[in-house]
Amino acid sequence: MKCLGEEYMINLKLLRTIFYNMSLFQQWAFLVKEALDKSFLVAKFFCAIHVTDTYLFSTALVHGPSMLPTFNLNGEIVLLDRISTRYGKVGPGDVIIIRSPESPRKVVTKRIIGMEGDTVTYVVDPQNSDITKTIVVPKGHIWVEGDNIYNTYDSRNFGPVPYGLLQGKVFWKIWPTSAFGSIARRPQTVDPALKVME
Amino acid sequence: MGTKNILLNVFKKYLAIGLVGITVTDRYGGVCPIRGSSMSPTFNPSLESFTDDYVFLEKFCLDKYKFSHGDVVIFSDPTNYKERCVKRILAMEGDYISNVGGVVKVPEGHCWVEGDNSASSFDSRSFGPIPLGLIHGRVTHIVWPPQRIRKIDRRIPQEGLAM
């Protein structure tokens, strides 16, 4: 370690002497080249981050009451897998992130209940009645529902969602640390006490 | 040892160019070929032209998802997410549009797209209004072949207008 430090000091001194012996133009050119090199490095790093975030793994903050009890009210940070949605390797029971069909700038978390061609039976209005409806999910679409059926705005309101709106599959929770772990495939039974939440 | 170093350097250079290229195409704009004749005569006006039209797609509009009537957009096919379609936006959310089955109101966050060549276009008249989230970008110019380089204007066809 000591000899590395000495080499570094010698190189610094050498560079300094060379620099002060250059003409003004050469000094300016050297600084510009250094600045460009550093900014290219930063740009390449940013591009690497973007590619990983869009095509490999990403993170998201999940908050709101629609996925209780799987995700809590205040917010949890999760890891998204972008590879399986690109190749269609998702199925019923997976928790996924979709771009909201009603406001494209918003991204929502729901669970897949049915893929294209599946027959889905759902309770139209669990707060008030027990009427159920059965539909067949059209081609190229998926049916999503929140785990907390008493307080969720999902396919029962906006209909089946085109598969192209899928952004990623949630597969791991990373924050808070008490919730660290994988996501259960089937939604846990909803406590009837949650029904009073408005 | 020398060739291994050279190979590594070439690989690193291509990786950097690839990453930068992917990022720029995803965030700012890229070039895309147009297949099919659903947008004749705007794109691919004749079947005998020696090459498909290539267009420049801009992605700045995806920041705020602000589109207008007459924009030509590229979006994922709602019946098959792996395919992409190019059509013109005829009606935005809240507009009413007359379709063969009656009058349709375009819901919030959606738009109604139709191809310029109504005779051979699989568009909103078949699959209904599409969510704006499916859109990948807006077409601004044709960039190839050279004799067809031009800007694509916002144009609303005269029939079947939104009320």
Short mmCIF file of C-alpha atoms in Angstrom, two decimals:
data_model
loop_
_atom_site.label_atom_id
_atom_site.label_comp_id
_atom_site.label_asym_id
_atom_site.label_seq_id
_atom_site.Cartn_x
_atom_site.Cartn_y
_atom_site.Cartn_z
CA MET A 1 0.00 0.00 0.00
CA LYS A 2 2.88 2.35 0.85
CA CYS A 3 4.57 1.93 -2.55
CA LEU A 4 1.24 2.49 -4.35
CA GLY A 5 0.88 5.81 -2.53
CA GLU A 6 4.40 6.81 -3.55
CA GLU A 7 3.75 5.94 -7.20
CA TYR A 8 0.58 8.03 -7.10
CA MET A 9 2.48 11.06 -5.72
CA ILE A 10 5.23 10.68 -8.36
CA ASN A 11 2.62 10.51 -11.17
CA LEU A 12 0.85 13.57 -9.78
CA LYS A 13 4.14 15.54 -9.70
CA LEU A 14 5.00 14.41 -13.24
CA LEU A 15 1.58 15.42 -14.52
CA ARG A 16 1.87 18.79 -12.80
CA THR A 17 5.28 19.52 -14.40
CA ILE A 18 4.07 18.44 -17.83
CA PHE A 19 0.93 20.55 -17.44
CA TYR A 20 2.78 23.74 -16.48
CA ASN A 21 5.13 23.27 -19.43
CA MET A 22 2.31 23.08 -21.96
CA SER A 23 1.23 26.09 -23.90
CA LEU A 24 -2.09 27.71 -22.97
CA PHE A 25 -3.88 26.09 -25.90
CA GLN A 26 -2.54 22.65 -24.98
CA GLN A 27 -3.65 23.11 -21.38
CA TRP A 28 -7.15 24.09 -22.49
CA ALA A 29 -7.38 21.16 -24.88
CA PHE A 30 -6.26 18.77 -22.15
CA LEU A 31 -8.93 20.03 -19.73
CA VAL A 32 -11.67 19.83 -22.36
CA LYS A 33 -10.67 16.26 -23.18
CA GLU A 34 -10.75 15.32 -19.49
CA ALA A 35 -14.20 16.91 -19.07
CA LEU A 36 -15.55 15.09 -22.14
CA ASP A 37 -14.16 11.77 -20.95
CA LYS A 38 -15.75 12.17 -17.53
CA SER A 39 -19.11 13.18 -19.01
CA PHE A 40 -19.06 10.23 -21.43
CA LEU A 41 -18.44 7.95 -18.47
CA VAL A 42 -21.41 9.44 -16.63
CA ALA A 43 -23.58 9.13 -19.77
CA LYS A 44 -22.61 5.48 -20.23
CA PHE A 45 -23.39 4.79 -16.57
CA PHE A 46 -26.79 6.44 -16.94
CA CYS A 47 -27.52 4.37 -20.03
CA ALA A 48 -26.54 1.17 -18.21
CA ILE A 49 -28.91 2.08 -15.38
CA HIS A 50 -31.72 2.79 -17.85
CA VAL A 51 -31.26 -0.51 -19.69
CA THR A 52 -31.20 -2.52 -16.45
CA ASP A 53 -34.25 -0.68 -15.13
CA THR A 54 -36.29 -1.13 -18.30
CA TYR A 55 -35.32 -4.61 -19.39
CA LEU A 56 -34.08 -6.50 -16.32
CA PHE A 57 -35.08 -5.46 -12.81
CA SER A 58 -36.66 -2.39 -11.36
CA THR A 59 -38.03 -1.16 -8.04
CA ALA A 60 -41.36 0.36 -7.19
CA LEU A 61 -43.17 1.83 -4.22
CA VAL A 62 -46.50 0.13 -3.60
CA HIS A 63 -49.00 2.03 -1.48
CA GLY A 64 -52.73 2.25 -0.99
CA PRO A 65 -55.45 0.01 0.38
CA SER A 66 -56.24 -2.06 -2.70
CA MET A 67 -53.72 -4.83 -2.09
CA LEU A 68 -54.25 -5.38 1.66
CA PRO A 69 -53.23 -7.62 3.36
CA THR A 70 -50.48 -8.56 0.90
CA PHE A 71 -49.04 -5.04 0.92
CA ASN A 72 -49.60 -2.64 3.80
CA LEU A 73 -51.21 0.79 3.68
CA ASN A 74 -48.18 3.02 4.11
CA GLY A 75 -46.01 1.74 1.36
CA GLU A 76 -43.55 -1.00 0.64
CA ILE A 77 -40.67 -1.04 -1.80
CA VAL A 78 -40.67 -4.06 -4.08
CA LEU A 79 -38.47 -5.53 -6.77
CA LEU A 80 -39.98 -5.91 -10.23
CA ASP A 81 -39.01 -8.47 -12.79
CA ARG A 82 -39.30 -7.06 -16.32
CA ILE A 83 -38.15 -10.16 -18.18
CA SER A 84 -41.12 -12.45 -17.51
CA THR A 85 -43.72 -9.92 -18.66
CA ARG A 86 -41.85 -9.31 -21.92
CA TYR A 87 -41.98 -13.02 -22.75
CA GLY A 88 -45.50 -13.65 -21.50
CA LYS A 89 -44.40 -15.84 -18.59
CA VAL A 90 -46.98 -14.52 -16.14
CA GLY A 91 -50.16 -16.25 -15.06
CA PRO A 92 -53.08 -16.12 -12.65
CA GLY A 93 -51.96 -15.49 -9.07
CA ASP A 94 -49.01 -13.25 -9.98
CA VAL A 95 -48.84 -9.73 -8.55
CA ILE A 96 -48.07 -7.34 -11.37
CA ILE A 97 -47.61 -3.65 -12.06
CA ILE A 98 -49.67 -2.17 -14.89
CA ARG A 99 -49.99 1.26 -16.40
CA SER A 100 -53.46 2.46 -15.43
CA PRO A 101 -55.88 2.35 -18.40
CA GLU A 102 -57.60 5.50 -17.13
CA SER A 103 -54.56 7.67 -16.41
CA PRO A 104 -51.49 6.62 -18.41
CA ARG A 105 -49.08 8.51 -16.17
CA LYS A 106 -50.06 6.38 -13.16
CA VAL A 107 -48.85 2.88 -12.42
CA VAL A 108 -50.91 0.49 -10.27
CA THR A 109 -50.31 -2.86 -8.56
CA LYS A 110 -52.85 -5.66 -8.90
CA ARG A 111 -53.03 -9.45 -9.04
CA ILE A 112 -53.79 -11.38 -12.23
CA ILE A 113 -57.01 -13.37 -11.90
CA GLY A 114 -57.42 -14.52 -15.50
CA MET A 115 -55.45 -14.55 -18.74
CA GLU A 116 -56.89 -14.39 -22.27
CA GLY A 117 -59.48 -17.07 -22.87
CA ASP A 118 -60.08 -17.76 -19.16
CA THR A 119 -63.57 -17.58 -17.66
CA VAL A 120 -63.64 -15.26 -14.66
CA THR A 121 -66.41 -15.10 -12.08
CA TYR A 122 -66.33 -12.03 -9.91
CA VAL A 123 -68.47 -10.33 -7.29
CA VAL A 124 -69.72 -7.11 -8.84
CA ASP A 125 -70.15 -5.06 -5.65
CA PRO A 126 -68.98 -6.85 -2.48
CA GLN A 127 -69.95 -3.90 -0.23
CA ASN A 128 -73.64 -4.12 -1.06
CA SER A 129 -74.61 -7.44 -2.58
CA ASP A 130 -73.53 -10.94 -3.53
CA ILE A 131 -74.32 -10.75 -7.26
CA THR A 132 -71.63 -12.35 -9.37
CA LYS A 133 -70.92 -12.03 -13.07
CA THR A 134 -69.03 -14.37 -15.33
CA ILE A 135 -67.08 -13.20 -18.35
CA VAL A 136 -64.52 -14.60 -20.75
CA VAL A 137 -61.33 -12.58 -20.95
CA PRO A 138 -60.87 -11.38 -24.57
CA LYS A 139 -57.78 -12.13 -26.67
CA GLY A 140 -54.70 -10.14 -25.75
CA HIS A 141 -56.19 -8.97 -22.43
CA ILE A 142 -55.90 -9.92 -18.76
CA TRP A 143 -58.27 -9.58 -15.81
CA VAL A 144 -56.73 -8.02 -12.71
CA GLU A 145 -58.14 -7.54 -9.24
CA GLY A 146 -56.82 -6.06 -6.03
CA ASP A 147 -56.53 -8.40 -3.03
CA ASN A 148 -58.74 -6.14 -0.91
CA ILE A 149 -61.94 -6.54 -2.90
CA TYR A 150 -63.85 -4.10 -0.68
CA ASN A 151 -61.65 -1.14 -1.55
CA THR A 152 -60.08 -1.55 -4.93
CA TYR A 153 -60.48 -0.01 -8.37
CA ASP A 154 -59.65 -2.75 -10.82
CA SER A 155 -60.95 -4.76 -13.78
CA ARG A 156 -64.39 -4.87 -12.21
CA ASN A 157 -64.47 -1.10 -12.85
CA PHE A 158 -62.32 -0.57 -15.96
CA GLY A 159 -62.71 -3.94 -17.63
CA PRO A 160 -60.05 -6.33 -18.92
CA VAL A 161 -56.68 -4.71 -19.48
CA PRO A 162 -54.63 -5.15 -22.72
CA TYR A 163 -51.47 -7.16 -22.05
CA GLY A 164 -49.34 -4.34 -23.52
CA LEU A 165 -49.99 -2.26 -20.38
CA LEU A 166 -48.09 -4.69 -18.16
CA GLN A 167 -44.92 -3.13 -16.80
CA GLY A 168 -43.46 -5.85 -14.60
CA LYS A 169 -44.03 -8.72 -12.17
CA VAL A 170 -43.55 -8.11 -8.45
CA PHE A 171 -41.49 -10.91 -6.99
CA TRP A 172 -39.72 -9.66 -3.85
CA LYS A 173 -40.35 -7.16 -1.09
CA ILE A 174 -37.30 -5.24 0.07
CA TRP A 175 -38.62 -2.55 2.47
CA PRO A 176 -39.65 -2.35 5.29
CA THR A 177 -37.30 -5.03 6.50
CA SER A 178 -40.04 -6.63 8.57
CA ALA A 179 -41.84 -7.45 5.31
CA PHE A 180 -38.74 -8.70 3.46
CA GLY A 181 -39.54 -11.77 1.41
CA SER A 182 -41.40 -13.20 -1.52
CA ILE A 183 -45.01 -12.62 -2.49
CA ALA A 184 -47.57 -15.37 -1.95
CA ARG A 185 -49.11 -16.61 -5.19
CA ARG A 186 -52.65 -16.87 -3.91
CA PRO A 187 -54.18 -13.84 -2.16
CA GLN A 188 -54.66 -14.40 1.56
CA THR A 189 -58.32 -14.46 2.65
CA VAL A 190 -59.59 -10.95 3.25
CA ASP A 191 -60.67 -10.23 6.82
CA PRO A 192 -64.37 -9.14 6.84
CA ALA A 193 -63.34 -6.43 9.34
CA LEU A 194 -61.60 -4.64 6.44
CA LYS A 195 -65.03 -4.07 4.91
CA VAL A 196 -65.61 -0.92 6.99
CA MET A 197 -62.58 0.88 5.52
CA GLU A 198 -63.69 3.60 3.15
CA MET B 1 -2.37 -11.67 -25.02
CA GLY B 2 -2.47 -8.74 -27.43
CA THR B 3 -5.46 -10.09 -29.35
CA LYS B 4 -7.31 -10.80 -26.10
CA ASN B 5 -6.88 -7.16 -25.07
CA ILE B 6 -7.96 -5.87 -28.47
CA LEU B 7 -11.02 -8.17 -28.41
CA LEU B 8 -11.93 -6.97 -24.93
CA ASN B 9 -11.61 -3.32 -25.99
CA VAL B 10 -13.76 -3.86 -29.09
CA PHE B 11 -16.37 -5.68 -26.99
CA LYS B 12 -16.45 -2.86 -24.43
CA LYS B 13 -16.81 -0.27 -27.17
CA TYR B 14 -19.72 -2.11 -28.81
CA LEU B 15 -21.39 -2.67 -25.45
CA ALA B 16 -21.18 1.06 -24.69
CA ILE B 17 -22.55 1.98 -28.13
CA GLY B 18 -25.34 -0.59 -27.71
CA LEU B 19 -26.37 0.71 -24.29
CA VAL B 20 -26.37 4.33 -25.45
CA GLY B 21 -28.30 3.38 -28.60
CA ILE B 22 -30.96 1.51 -26.64
CA THR B 23 -31.37 4.38 -24.16
CA VAL B 24 -31.70 7.02 -26.88
CA THR B 25 -34.22 4.90 -28.84
CA ASP B 26 -36.27 4.29 -25.70
CA ARG B 27 -36.35 7.82 -24.34
CA TYR B 28 -35.93 10.27 -27.21
CA GLY B 29 -36.68 8.82 -30.63
CA GLY B 30 -35.88 6.16 -33.16
CA VAL B 31 -36.46 4.95 -36.69
CA CYS B 32 -39.07 2.31 -37.50
CA PRO B 33 -40.21 0.58 -40.69
CA ILE B 34 -43.87 0.71 -41.66
CA ARG B 35 -45.39 -2.52 -42.96
CA GLY B 36 -48.75 -2.93 -44.59
CA SER B 37 -51.04 -0.48 -46.33
CA SER B 38 -53.50 0.50 -43.61
CA MET B 39 -52.11 4.03 -43.68
CA SER B 40 -52.07 4.55 -47.47
CA PRO B 41 -51.46 7.02 -48.99
CA THR B 42 -49.64 8.58 -46.03
CA PHE B 43 -47.27 5.59 -45.73
CA ASN B 44 -46.53 2.90 -48.32
CA PRO B 45 -48.73 4.48 -50.97
CA SER B 46 -48.21 1.78 -53.57
CA LEU B 47 -47.50 -1.93 -53.47
CA GLU B 48 -44.77 -1.63 -56.11
CA SER B 49 -42.41 0.74 -54.25
CA PHE B 50 -39.08 -1.01 -53.81
CA THR B 51 -38.87 -0.49 -50.07
CA ASP B 52 -41.12 0.13 -47.06
CA ASP B 53 -41.30 3.61 -45.62
CA TYR B 54 -39.09 4.23 -42.62
CA VAL B 55 -40.31 6.85 -40.17
CA PHE B 56 -38.88 8.80 -37.29
CA LEU B 57 -40.68 8.13 -34.02
CA GLU B 58 -40.41 10.69 -31.24
CA LYS B 59 -40.84 9.74 -27.60
CA PHE B 60 -40.94 13.15 -25.93
CA CYS B 61 -44.74 12.98 -26.04
CA LEU B 62 -44.63 10.00 -23.63
CA ASP B 63 -43.51 12.30 -20.83
CA LYS B 64 -46.94 13.80 -20.27
CA TYR B 65 -49.01 11.58 -22.62
CA LYS B 66 -50.27 14.69 -24.35
CA PHE B 67 -51.62 13.76 -27.77
CA SER B 68 -53.93 15.63 -30.14
CA HIS B 69 -56.43 14.81 -32.84
CA GLY B 70 -54.69 13.91 -36.06
CA ASP B 71 -51.44 12.60 -34.52
CA VAL B 72 -50.03 9.47 -36.13
CA VAL B 73 -48.96 7.12 -33.35
CA ILE B 74 -47.37 3.71 -32.98
CA PHE B 75 -48.90 1.50 -30.27
CA SER B 76 -49.00 -2.14 -29.13
CA ASP B 77 -51.82 -4.09 -30.73
CA PRO B 78 -54.45 -4.65 -27.99
CA THR B 79 -55.22 -8.10 -29.36
CA ASN B 80 -51.57 -9.21 -29.49
CA TYR B 81 -49.05 -7.33 -27.37
CA LYS B 82 -46.06 -8.52 -29.42
CA GLU B 83 -47.21 -6.66 -32.54
CA ARG B 84 -47.12 -2.91 -33.09
CA CYS B 85 -49.56 -0.89 -35.16
CA VAL B 86 -49.42 2.58 -36.67
CA LYS B 87 -52.64 4.57 -36.97
CA ARG B 88 -53.96 8.10 -36.67
CA ILE B 89 -55.75 9.40 -33.57
CA LEU B 90 -59.24 10.55 -34.55
CA ALA B 91 -60.79 11.17 -31.14
CA MET B 92 -59.48 11.71 -27.62
CA GLU B 93 -61.07 11.01 -24.23
CA GLY B 94 -64.50 12.53 -23.80
CA ASP B 95 -65.24 12.76 -27.53
CA TYR B 96 -68.11 10.96 -29.21
CA ILE B 97 -67.43 9.05 -32.40
CA SER B 98 -69.85 7.39 -34.76
CA ASN B 99 -69.08 3.77 -35.45
CA VAL B 100 -71.04 1.09 -37.31
CA GLY B 101 -72.61 -0.11 -34.05
CA GLY B 102 -73.78 3.35 -32.97
CA VAL B 103 -72.23 6.29 -31.20
CA VAL B 104 -69.31 5.50 -28.87
CA LYS B 105 -67.97 7.76 -26.15
CA VAL B 106 -64.21 7.49 -25.79
CA PRO B 107 -63.52 6.76 -22.08
CA GLU B 108 -61.00 8.60 -19.91
CA GLY B 109 -57.37 7.78 -20.65
CA HIS B 110 -58.24 6.27 -24.05
CA CYS B 111 -58.16 7.38 -27.68
CA TRP B 112 -59.82 6.29 -30.91
CA VAL B 113 -57.43 5.34 -33.70
CA GLU B 114 -58.16 4.70 -37.36
CA GLY B 115 -55.99 4.02 -40.38
CA ASP B 116 -56.05 6.51 -43.27
CA ASN B 117 -56.97 3.66 -45.64
CA SER B 118 -60.39 2.81 -44.17
CA ALA B 119 -60.92 -0.08 -46.54
CA SER B 120 -58.07 -2.22 -45.26
CA SER B 121 -57.37 -1.14 -41.71
CA PHE B 122 -57.79 -3.13 -38.49
CA ASP B 123 -58.33 -0.34 -36.02
CA SER B 124 -60.63 1.04 -33.32
CA ARG B 125 -63.65 0.23 -35.46
CA SER B 126 -62.88 -3.42 -34.61
CA PHE B 127 -61.10 -3.39 -31.23
CA GLY B 128 -62.57 -0.22 -29.70
CA PRO B 129 -60.74 2.71 -28.10
CA ILE B 130 -57.21 1.98 -26.87
CA PRO B 131 -55.66 3.12 -23.57
CA LEU B 132 -53.05 5.86 -24.07
CA GLY B 133 -50.59 3.72 -22.09
CA LEU B 134 -50.19 1.41 -25.09
CA ILE B 135 -48.71 4.15 -27.25
CA HIS B 136 -44.97 3.90 -27.96
CA GLY B 137 -44.43 7.19 -29.74
CA ARG B 138 -45.56 9.71 -32.31
CA VAL B 139 -44.49 9.68 -35.95
CA THR B 140 -43.09 13.03 -37.09
CA HIS B 141 -41.27 12.45 -40.38
CA ILE B 142 -40.71 9.89 -43.10
CA VAL B 143 -36.96 9.43 -43.39
CA TRP B 144 -36.62 6.79 -46.14
CA PRO B 145 -36.80 6.39 -49.16
CA PRO B 146 -35.17 9.74 -49.99
CA GLN B 147 -37.81 10.85 -52.48
CA ARG B 148 -40.48 10.51 -49.77
CA ILE B 149 -38.74 12.46 -47.02
CA ARG B 150 -41.36 14.80 -45.57
CA LYS B 151 -43.03 15.90 -42.35
CA ILE B 152 -46.22 14.14 -41.27
CA ASP B 153 -48.94 16.67 -40.55
CA ARG B 154 -51.85 16.45 -38.17
CA ARG B 155 -54.73 15.91 -40.52
CA ILE B 156 -58.31 14.99 -39.76
CA PRO B 157 -60.19 13.16 -42.52
CA GLN B 158 -63.51 14.73 -43.44
CA GLU B 159 -65.86 11.78 -42.92
CA GLY B 160 -66.83 10.21 -39.62
CA LEU B 161 -65.72 13.19 -37.56
CA ALA B 162 -66.07 13.26 -33.80
CA MET B 163 -69.16 15.17 -32.79
#
